[in-house]
Amino acid sequence: QKEVEQDPGPLSVPEGAIVSLNCTYSNSAFQYFMWYRQYSRKGPELLMYTYSSGNKEDGRFTAQVDKSSKYISLFIRDSQPSDSATYLCAGIGRRGSTLGRLYFGRGTQLTVWP
Amino acid sequence: NAGVTQTPKFQVLKTGQSMTLQCAQDMNHEYMSWYRQDPGMGLRLIHYSVGAGITDQGEVPNGYNVSRSTTEDFPLRLLSAAPSQTSVYFCASSYSAGEGYGYTFGSGTRLTVV
């Protein structure tokens, strides 16, 4: 079992839709959670960063962490064609095998059509 | 501030050849990692480092060596290239903890082994 599980999709939505991307994780040592966006033939770029449970909002993006159920979510409101990319969730900790090591899900490919 | 710089961007190797993928960062980041990305496999960790002189293996370390003699540089060496090492390689770096913990990725090296 991978440390972080993510449905690879693909996910296809119309412009303006609300997109929900989800991951589950198994390692209780994870303390920080991230969402990366990767456009085709580019390197991943950090989109959202959260520490502990709760919500974090940045413009049209909301990241949510529920540590009790080990669930990570990313919501995209008013989705745009420019949001079409692969979205990767990741977890990292500060002790043991999680120290300095980012554990990724496999990524969900999202297409937003006009 | 150049961020994470990877060289070369493209490389073709013959089976059995060796080479070094270069990675440098100018952000004084303690943590650095190497990933490979293959279709359907997501990002897989090869080796990582939590500081100069400290390295550790990731998921897929066989056939690769690393060293971290300075904070800025983290080269990845392919000892004897094999077709199975055809992939896109990403280097990434991060602060050790706290806000800004998320890894910054380079633009990647596309390697083909024939």
PDB file of N, CA and C in Angstrom, chain A residues 1 16 18 25 29 51 70 76 79 81 84 89 99 114:
ATOM      1  N   GLN A   1       0.853  -1.192   0.000  1.00  0.00           N
ATOM      2  CA  GLN A   1       0.000   0.000   0.000  1.00  0.00           C
ATOM      3  C   GLN A   1       0.890   1.244   0.000  1.00  0.00           C
ATOM      4  N   GLY A  16     -16.338  26.608 -14.984  1.00  0.00           N
ATOM      5  CA  GLY A  16     -17.228  27.119 -13.952  1.00  0.00           C
ATOM      6  C   GLY A  16     -17.621  26.104 -12.905  1.00  0.00           C
ATOM      7  N   ILE A  18     -17.344  23.279  -9.849  1.00  0.00           N
ATOM      8  CA  ILE A  18     -16.542  23.089  -8.633  1.00  0.00           C
ATOM      9  C   ILE A  18     -15.890  21.717  -8.728  1.00  0.00           C
ATOM     10  N   TYR A  25      -4.255   9.055   3.226  1.00  0.00           N
ATOM     11  CA  TYR A  25      -2.894   8.699   3.596  1.00  0.00           C
ATOM     12  C   TYR A  25      -2.928   7.737   4.769  1.00  0.00           C
ATOM     13  N   ALA A  29       2.526   9.877  10.952  1.00  0.00           N
ATOM     14  CA  ALA A  29       3.620  10.821  11.212  1.00  0.00           C
ATOM     15  C   ALA A  29       3.577  12.039  10.296  1.00  0.00           C
ATOM     16  N   TYR A  51      -0.839  22.782   7.340  1.00  0.00           N
ATOM     17  CA  TYR A  51      -0.294  22.132   8.520  1.00  0.00           C
ATOM     18  C   TYR A  51      -1.454  21.837   9.466  1.00  0.00           C
ATOM     19  N   LYS A  70      -7.690  10.771   8.035  1.00  0.00           N
ATOM     20  CA  LYS A  70      -6.522  10.718   7.135  1.00  0.00           C
ATOM     21  C   LYS A  70      -6.969  11.007   5.699  1.00  0.00           C
ATOM     22  N   ILE A  76     -11.575  23.331  -6.102  1.00  0.00           N
ATOM     23  CA  ILE A  76     -11.343  24.431  -7.034  1.00  0.00           C
ATOM     24  C   ILE A  76     -12.706  24.999  -7.401  1.00  0.00           C
ATOM     25  N   SER A  79     -13.939  26.736 -11.859  1.00  0.00           N
ATOM     26  CA  SER A  79     -12.787  26.178 -12.578  1.00  0.00           C
ATOM     27  C   SER A  79     -12.667  26.803 -13.976  1.00  0.00           C
ATOM     28  N   PRO A  81     -10.345  26.734 -17.867  1.00  0.00           N
ATOM     29  CA  PRO A  81      -9.537  25.855 -18.733  1.00  0.00           C
ATOM     30  C   PRO A  81      -8.057  25.879 -18.363  1.00  0.00           C
ATOM     31  N   SER A  84      -6.552  23.118 -16.179  1.00  0.00           N
ATOM     32  CA  SER A  84      -6.301  21.783 -16.723  1.00  0.00           C
ATOM     33  C   SER A  84      -4.845  21.398 -16.496  1.00  0.00           C
ATOM     34  N   CYS A  89      -1.189  15.254  -4.625  1.00  0.00           N
ATOM     35  CA  CYS A  89      -1.185  15.517  -3.189  1.00  0.00           C
ATOM     36  C   CYS A  89       0.074  14.896  -2.593  1.00  0.00           C
ATOM     37  N   LEU A  99      10.972  12.352   7.803  1.00  0.00           N
ATOM     38  CA  LEU A  99      11.773  13.570   7.912  1.00  0.00           C
ATOM     39  C   LEU A  99      12.394  13.899   6.560  1.00  0.00           C
ATOM     40  N   PRO A 114     -14.080  24.381 -22.101  1.00  0.00           N
ATOM     41  CA  PRO A 114     -14.824  25.655 -22.186  1.00  0.00           C
ATOM     42  C   PRO A 114     -16.291  25.440 -22.546  1.00  0.00           C
TER      43      PRO A 114
END
